[in-house]
Amino acid sequence: MPLDQAFTYSLPATLRHRVQPGCRITVPFGSRKLTGVVLRVHDQPPDVPARDVMKLLDEEPVLEPRMIALGEWIAAYYCAPLGEVLRGMTPLSGEIRKGKVYTLTDSGRDAARQLLLGAADDDPAVGILRLLESRPMSASYLTKKFATAARVLKSLEKRGFLEVEDVEAERDPLRASSARLRIEMERYPDSGKFLKNERELLAYLELHPGSHNLAELELQVVKASEAARSLARKGVLTIRTELSHGAAGPIRAPHSLNPHQQQAFECIRDGVTSGLFKTFLLQGVTGSGKTEVYMRAIEETLAVGRGALLLVPEIALTPAVAGQFFDRFGDRVAILHSAFNDAERAEQWRRIRTGAAGVVIGTRSGVFAPVRNLGLILVDEEHDQSYKQQETPRYHGRDVAIVRAQAEGACVVLGSATPSLESRYNAERGKYQLLELPERIEKRPMPEVEIVDMRHEFLETRKQSTFSRKLVDAIHGRLEVGEQTMLLMNRRGFSSFIACRACGERIECVNCSVTLTYHRRDRRMLCHYCNYAERVPSACPKCASEYIQFIGTGSERVEEELHREFPTARVARLDRDTVTGKRQFETILQQFRERSFDMLVGTQMIAKGHDIPNVTLVGIVNADIGLGLPDFRAAERTFQLLTQAAGRAGRGELPGIVLLQTINPDHYAVRYASEQNYAGFYGKEIQFRRAMRYPPFSAMANLVVRAAKQEDALRMSGELGLLLNPAPENVRVLGPAEAAVPRLKDEFRYQLLIKSASRKRLNELLNELRRFVIDRKWQSTALMIDVDPITLL
Ligand code: ADP
Ligand code: ZN
Ligand code: ZN
C-alpha cells in the first residue's frame, strides 16, 4: 500500500551516523515490514513513541536532496502519495550494491603497524586497519563489523591509507564496462545443447552477422551478457574489450550541420554555456535532422563539464538509436530501459552516479537518472503519449524534466515535428524559445500526400475493400522497382468486433463494457483493456442465431489481405501481437531495413521516428480510427499520428508519396496532416481549446470513481459531485457521469472533469477531495486522480 505521509522512527545506535536523507531503510509498520526512504534525520523527539528502524539498505543515499525535492513536487502537483513517487524514482531494491573493496596502501601499512602498538582496541580505525592487514575486504563486510565503518573508511582513505576498488569491475569485467564490449561469432554451432538464453542470442546473431556491441544486444536479447559469457566458454563466440576512445573527439564523424541546424544548435549551445535554466522547442519537420542537433548539443554540454540526459518514447529506444550515440560518445553513454533487469539497471545507474557515464538515454523514468552536474535534458518526440505515466504517480516525463532542469540550472530541448498544443502555446507566449528546422536534410522534398476518399471508392466499386485501387496500383509500382512500402493500420487484431446479424448483439468482455476484438491467429476474441479471452461462439449468445459477423478491420486482416492481393510480396507486421519482446520489434524493423521484406504493416509502432531510406510509399489504410473518440485530444492525436506516419516516406534520396484513405476528408485533422501543415492545425485547434477552456487554457484533472458495485460507484461519485457544487469561481466541473468505458476490469466507473483557471485552486480542490476520501475511509483505489490527463478514456 502506498503511504501518503511521512512517519517518524528512531535510529538504533548502530545506525545513528550512517543514515542519511535519501537512504532506503526497512521499518516496522503495524505488524509488517516496509521499505521507506529517509526524508530527514533530526533529534526532535516526536509526540508519540517512535519505533526503531530495522535495517539500512543503502550506505549512500540513492536520492540526493534535490531529487527528494523533485519527488515532493511530483507528489504535490499530481496529488500522488509521496511514498509511491519516491519508490518509482529509486532503482529496484538491492540495486546499488556497494561493490567497494578496500586495500591498504604502503603508508596505510606503516600506519597500521604504528597504531597497533599502543592503540585502544575499541577504536574502529584500528580494528579496520588490523583486519585489512591480512587481506583486502569489502565495504559491506566492514560495515557489518563496525557500525561507523563508512565514516572511518572515508577518513582513512582521505589520509591515503586505503585504496578503493570497485569489486564488480574487478570480478566481472563484462558488466562493468558492458558498453565497450564487442562480441563476435566464432563459428555457427550446427548442433549441440543450448539454454534458452543462448539459443535466443544465437538466433539473433545468425540474423545479424558481424560484431556487436554487448550493451546494444542487451536491448533486444534477454540476458544477452549471461548468454554471451556461457557461449564464449563453449568457444562459440569471442568477447573482446574495445579500445577506449577516451574523452576526446567524436568517434563517428558528425555531419556538418546545415544552416538551420547550425542556427538551432548555436542557440542551444549558448543556453548550455550560460548555465541558466531555459527551455527550447525544437520544431523540425520529419527528416530535418533533429538527432544531429541533439548530438552536437550533448557534445557541447560534455565540453563544459556537465552531463546530458536524452529522453525518448518507449518504443523509440531501439539499438539503432542507441547505436548512433554509442558511436558518437562511446563508453560515456548509459542506457536506462524498462526492459533491463535489476542488475543491468543497477549497473547503468552506478555508472551514471559515479559520473563515468555523462550521456544518459532513457525512457520516461530516465528523467530520474542521477546524472552528475546535469546541464541539458533533451526530450525527443515531446508530444508522445508514452511520457505520461498511466498509473500512480501519473506524472508527465516532459514536464518533470522541465521542473528538474529549473532546479539544476539546466537547459531543456523539446523536439518534435508535431509539438503538443501545450508546448507550442508556451513557445508562442515566449515561455520557451522556438527553434525551427523547416526543411528536410539536403532539401529533400516533403512527401506528397494524396487523400483517397473511401466513400467515392465504395460508390464506384460497390465493394467494401480495405485497399483502394489507387493504393493497390501504387504498391504494385513499388514492388516492380524494388522500393518499400509501409502501411499504417492503427488497430490490432483481425476484425474490431463480432456482431450478430439477426439481433444486432455485439459480443462484449465479461469484465469491461467494450467489445471483444477477434484475433484470427489465436482463434480467440480478446479484450484490449483487460486481456480477457474467449473462443468465438458458433451461435449468437443472445438469440442463438448462427449468423455471426466479423466487422471492422485490424492490422492482422490487413496483413492477410496483402498476402492475398500480392501473393509473391514479402510482408511483415509490427504490432503488439507480433512484438512480444524488445527483440522481435528490432528484429522485424532491422529485417525490413535490410530489405528482407517489401512491405511493413503495423499500428502506431511503425510511425515513430524510424529512418528507413528505401521507403517511398506510405499507405494509411484508415485515417479515421480515433477521430470519433470522446476525448478532447482526439484530433490532436490523429493529426500527430498521420503526420508522423506520412513522414516515414521519402527520407532517403528517393522521393516519397503517401496515400491517405479516409471517409472524413474534410476533417481538419486529416486535411492539415495531408498538407503536413502544423501551423494550420495549431491555429484551428487552439481556437477550440480556448473556446472550450481545455488545456492549455485551463488546469485540468480527470477523476474516476471506481467500485465493484455500480451503486457504490454512483453514490461515491455523487458525493464528490456535491462537494464540488457549487463550483468555485473560475472552476468548471463536468459530471459526475458514466465514464467513457463505464465498466473496466470488473469495476464500475464514473467520471468527473475539473477545469480551473488557476492551477493552485485546482490543486486545493483535489486535496480537499482526497481528504474527504480518507475521512470516509473509502478504499485507496476508489478515487483515481489524473492531473493534466493525456486521455479521458
Ligand atoms: P528527424 O529526427 O528530424 O526526423 P533524423 O535526425 O532522423 O531526422 O535525420 C534524418 C537523416 O538525415 C538521418 O539519416 C541523419 O543521419 C541525416 N542527417 C542529419 N543531419 C545531416 C546533415 N547535416 N547532413 C546530411 N545528413 C544529415
Ligand atoms: Zn443474436
Ligand atoms: Zn475486458
Short mmCIF file of N, CA and C in Angstrom, two decimals, residues 310-383:
data_model
loop_
_atom_site.label_atom_id
_atom_site.label_comp_id
_atom_site.label_asym_id
_atom_site.label_seq_id
_atom_site.Cartn_x
_atom_site.Cartn_y
_atom_site.Cartn_z
N LEU A 310 18.98 12.32 -22.44
CA LEU A 310 18.08 12.30 -23.60
C LEU A 310 16.93 11.36 -23.30
N LEU A 311 15.72 11.89 -23.32
CA LEU A 311 14.55 11.05 -23.12
C LEU A 311 13.92 10.75 -24.48
N VAL A 312 13.55 9.50 -24.66
CA VAL A 312 12.92 9.09 -25.91
C VAL A 312 11.65 8.31 -25.57
N PRO A 313 10.69 8.25 -26.49
CA PRO A 313 9.49 7.47 -26.21
C PRO A 313 9.84 5.99 -26.06
N GLU A 314 9.02 5.31 -25.31
CA GLU A 314 9.25 3.89 -25.02
C GLU A 314 9.68 3.10 -26.25
N ILE A 315 8.90 3.20 -27.31
CA ILE A 315 9.11 2.34 -28.46
C ILE A 315 10.31 2.77 -29.30
N ALA A 316 10.76 4.00 -29.09
CA ALA A 316 11.80 4.53 -29.97
C ALA A 316 13.21 4.16 -29.52
N LEU A 317 13.33 3.60 -28.32
CA LEU A 317 14.68 3.30 -27.85
C LEU A 317 15.15 1.97 -28.40
N THR A 318 15.50 2.00 -29.67
CA THR A 318 15.97 0.79 -30.34
C THR A 318 17.49 0.80 -30.38
N PRO A 319 18.08 -0.35 -30.62
CA PRO A 319 19.53 -0.38 -30.75
C PRO A 319 20.03 0.55 -31.84
N ALA A 320 19.22 0.75 -32.88
CA ALA A 320 19.65 1.64 -33.95
C ALA A 320 19.85 3.05 -33.39
N VAL A 321 18.92 3.46 -32.53
CA VAL A 321 19.04 4.78 -31.92
C VAL A 321 20.20 4.80 -30.94
N ALA A 322 20.23 3.80 -30.05
CA ALA A 322 21.30 3.75 -29.05
C ALA A 322 22.66 3.69 -29.75
N GLY A 323 22.71 2.93 -30.86
CA GLY A 323 23.96 2.75 -31.58
C GLY A 323 24.56 4.05 -32.05
N GLN A 324 23.73 4.93 -32.56
CA GLN A 324 24.22 6.24 -33.01
C GLN A 324 24.96 6.96 -31.89
N PHE A 325 24.40 6.85 -30.68
CA PHE A 325 25.01 7.56 -29.57
C PHE A 325 26.25 6.85 -29.06
N PHE A 326 26.25 5.50 -29.11
CA PHE A 326 27.47 4.78 -28.75
C PHE A 326 28.58 5.16 -29.72
N ASP A 327 28.23 5.22 -31.01
CA ASP A 327 29.24 5.54 -32.00
C ASP A 327 29.84 6.91 -31.75
N ARG A 328 29.02 7.83 -31.28
CA ARG A 328 29.50 9.20 -31.11
C ARG A 328 30.17 9.40 -29.75
N PHE A 329 29.62 8.77 -28.71
CA PHE A 329 30.09 9.10 -27.37
C PHE A 329 30.73 7.92 -26.63
N GLY A 330 30.78 6.77 -27.30
CA GLY A 330 31.49 5.63 -26.72
C GLY A 330 30.99 5.27 -25.34
N ASP A 331 31.92 4.97 -24.44
CA ASP A 331 31.50 4.43 -23.15
C ASP A 331 31.03 5.51 -22.18
N ARG A 332 30.83 6.69 -22.68
CA ARG A 332 30.24 7.69 -21.81
C ARG A 332 28.71 7.62 -21.83
N VAL A 333 28.19 6.66 -22.61
CA VAL A 333 26.74 6.53 -22.72
C VAL A 333 26.21 5.48 -21.74
N ALA A 334 25.15 5.81 -21.07
CA ALA A 334 24.42 4.82 -20.27
C ALA A 334 22.99 4.77 -20.79
N ILE A 335 22.44 3.57 -20.78
CA ILE A 335 21.07 3.39 -21.27
C ILE A 335 20.18 2.93 -20.13
N LEU A 336 19.06 3.57 -19.97
CA LEU A 336 18.10 3.14 -18.96
C LEU A 336 16.84 2.70 -19.67
N HIS A 337 16.53 1.46 -19.56
CA HIS A 337 15.41 0.94 -20.30
C HIS A 337 14.59 0.02 -19.42
N SER A 338 13.28 0.10 -19.57
CA SER A 338 12.43 -0.72 -18.71
C SER A 338 12.60 -2.21 -19.00
N ALA A 339 13.16 -2.53 -20.17
CA ALA A 339 13.35 -3.95 -20.49
C ALA A 339 14.56 -4.54 -19.77
N PHE A 340 15.37 -3.70 -19.17
CA PHE A 340 16.54 -4.20 -18.44
C PHE A 340 16.12 -4.88 -17.15
N ASN A 341 16.90 -5.84 -16.73
CA ASN A 341 16.63 -6.43 -15.42
C ASN A 341 17.29 -5.58 -14.33
N ASP A 342 17.02 -5.94 -13.08
CA ASP A 342 17.51 -5.14 -11.95
C ASP A 342 19.00 -4.91 -12.00
N ALA A 343 19.72 -6.00 -12.24
CA ALA A 343 21.17 -5.90 -12.17
C ALA A 343 21.69 -4.98 -13.27
N GLU A 344 21.10 -5.09 -14.46
CA GLU A 344 21.56 -4.24 -15.55
C GLU A 344 21.26 -2.79 -15.26
N ARG A 345 20.09 -2.55 -14.72
CA ARG A 345 19.74 -1.17 -14.39
C ARG A 345 20.63 -0.63 -13.30
N ALA A 346 20.93 -1.49 -12.35
CA ALA A 346 21.80 -1.06 -11.26
C ALA A 346 23.16 -0.66 -11.80
N GLU A 347 23.63 -1.44 -12.75
CA GLU A 347 24.93 -1.17 -13.32
C GLU A 347 24.94 0.18 -14.05
N GLN A 348 23.91 0.41 -14.84
CA GLN A 348 23.83 1.68 -15.56
C GLN A 348 23.72 2.82 -14.55
N TRP A 349 22.89 2.61 -13.55
CA TRP A 349 22.66 3.61 -12.51
C TRP A 349 24.00 3.98 -11.84
N ARG A 350 24.79 2.95 -11.54
CA ARG A 350 26.07 3.17 -10.87
C ARG A 350 27.00 4.00 -11.76
N ARG A 351 27.04 3.66 -13.04
CA ARG A 351 27.94 4.40 -13.94
C ARG A 351 27.51 5.85 -14.06
N ILE A 352 26.21 6.08 -13.95
CA ILE A 352 25.72 7.45 -14.04
C ILE A 352 26.09 8.22 -12.77
N ARG A 353 25.86 7.57 -11.64
CA ARG A 353 26.15 8.23 -10.36
C ARG A 353 27.61 8.61 -10.19
N THR A 354 28.47 7.70 -10.63
CA THR A 354 29.89 7.98 -10.46
C THR A 354 30.39 8.98 -11.48
N GLY A 355 29.57 9.30 -12.45
CA GLY A 355 29.99 10.26 -13.46
C GLY A 355 30.72 9.58 -14.62
N ALA A 356 30.86 8.26 -14.56
CA ALA A 356 31.52 7.56 -15.67
C ALA A 356 30.72 7.74 -16.95
N ALA A 357 29.41 7.77 -16.82
CA ALA A 357 28.55 7.99 -17.99
C ALA A 357 27.92 9.38 -17.88
N GLY A 358 28.31 10.24 -18.76
CA GLY A 358 27.79 11.60 -18.73
C GLY A 358 26.67 11.82 -19.74
N VAL A 359 26.40 10.79 -20.54
CA VAL A 359 25.32 10.87 -21.51
C VAL A 359 24.34 9.75 -21.19
N VAL A 360 23.13 10.11 -20.84
CA VAL A 360 22.17 9.09 -20.44
C VAL A 360 20.99 9.11 -21.40
N ILE A 361 20.64 7.94 -21.91
CA ILE A 361 19.47 7.83 -22.77
C ILE A 361 18.45 6.96 -22.04
N GLY A 362 17.27 7.45 -21.92
CA GLY A 362 16.28 6.67 -21.19
C GLY A 362 14.88 7.00 -21.62
N THR A 363 13.96 6.13 -21.22
CA THR A 363 12.55 6.40 -21.46
C THR A 363 12.03 7.18 -20.25
N ARG A 364 10.73 7.30 -20.14
CA ARG A 364 10.10 8.19 -19.16
C ARG A 364 10.81 8.28 -17.80
N SER A 365 11.01 7.14 -17.15
CA SER A 365 11.55 7.19 -15.80
C SER A 365 13.04 7.56 -15.80
N GLY A 366 13.64 7.61 -16.97
CA GLY A 366 15.02 8.07 -17.09
C GLY A 366 15.18 9.50 -16.59
N VAL A 367 14.08 10.21 -16.50
CA VAL A 367 14.15 11.60 -16.03
C VAL A 367 14.67 11.64 -14.59
N PHE A 368 14.66 10.51 -13.89
CA PHE A 368 15.16 10.48 -12.52
C PHE A 368 16.61 10.01 -12.43
N ALA A 369 17.24 9.81 -13.56
CA ALA A 369 18.62 9.32 -13.55
C ALA A 369 19.52 10.28 -12.77
N PRO A 370 20.40 9.73 -11.94
CA PRO A 370 21.23 10.59 -11.10
C PRO A 370 22.41 11.19 -11.86
N VAL A 371 22.13 11.86 -12.96
CA VAL A 371 23.18 12.43 -13.79
C VAL A 371 23.96 13.48 -12.99
N ARG A 372 25.27 13.38 -13.04
CA ARG A 372 26.12 14.32 -12.34
C ARG A 372 26.11 15.67 -13.03
N ASN A 373 25.89 16.70 -12.28
CA ASN A 373 26.01 18.06 -12.81
C ASN A 373 25.26 18.21 -14.13
N LEU A 374 23.99 17.95 -14.06
CA LEU A 374 23.14 17.93 -15.25
C LEU A 374 23.09 19.30 -15.92
N GLY A 375 23.39 19.31 -17.20
CA GLY A 375 23.39 20.59 -17.91
C GLY A 375 22.34 20.69 -19.01
N LEU A 376 21.87 19.52 -19.48
CA LEU A 376 20.96 19.54 -20.63
C LEU A 376 20.03 18.33 -20.59
N ILE A 377 18.74 18.59 -20.78
CA ILE A 377 17.79 17.48 -20.96
C ILE A 377 17.13 17.65 -22.32
N LEU A 378 17.20 16.59 -23.13
CA LEU A 378 16.53 16.61 -24.43
C LEU A 378 15.34 15.67 -24.34
N VAL A 379 14.20 16.14 -24.79
CA VAL A 379 13.01 15.28 -24.81
C VAL A 379 12.62 15.10 -26.27
N ASP A 380 12.95 13.94 -26.81
CA ASP A 380 12.69 13.70 -28.23
C ASP A 380 11.22 13.29 -28.41
N GLU A 381 10.61 13.74 -29.48
CA GLU A 381 9.18 13.47 -29.73
C GLU A 381 8.37 13.86 -28.50
N GLU A 382 8.52 15.11 -28.10
CA GLU A 382 7.97 15.54 -26.82
C GLU A 382 6.46 15.39 -26.75
N HIS A 383 5.79 15.27 -27.90
CA HIS A 383 4.34 15.13 -27.91
C HIS A 383 3.90 13.71 -27.58
#
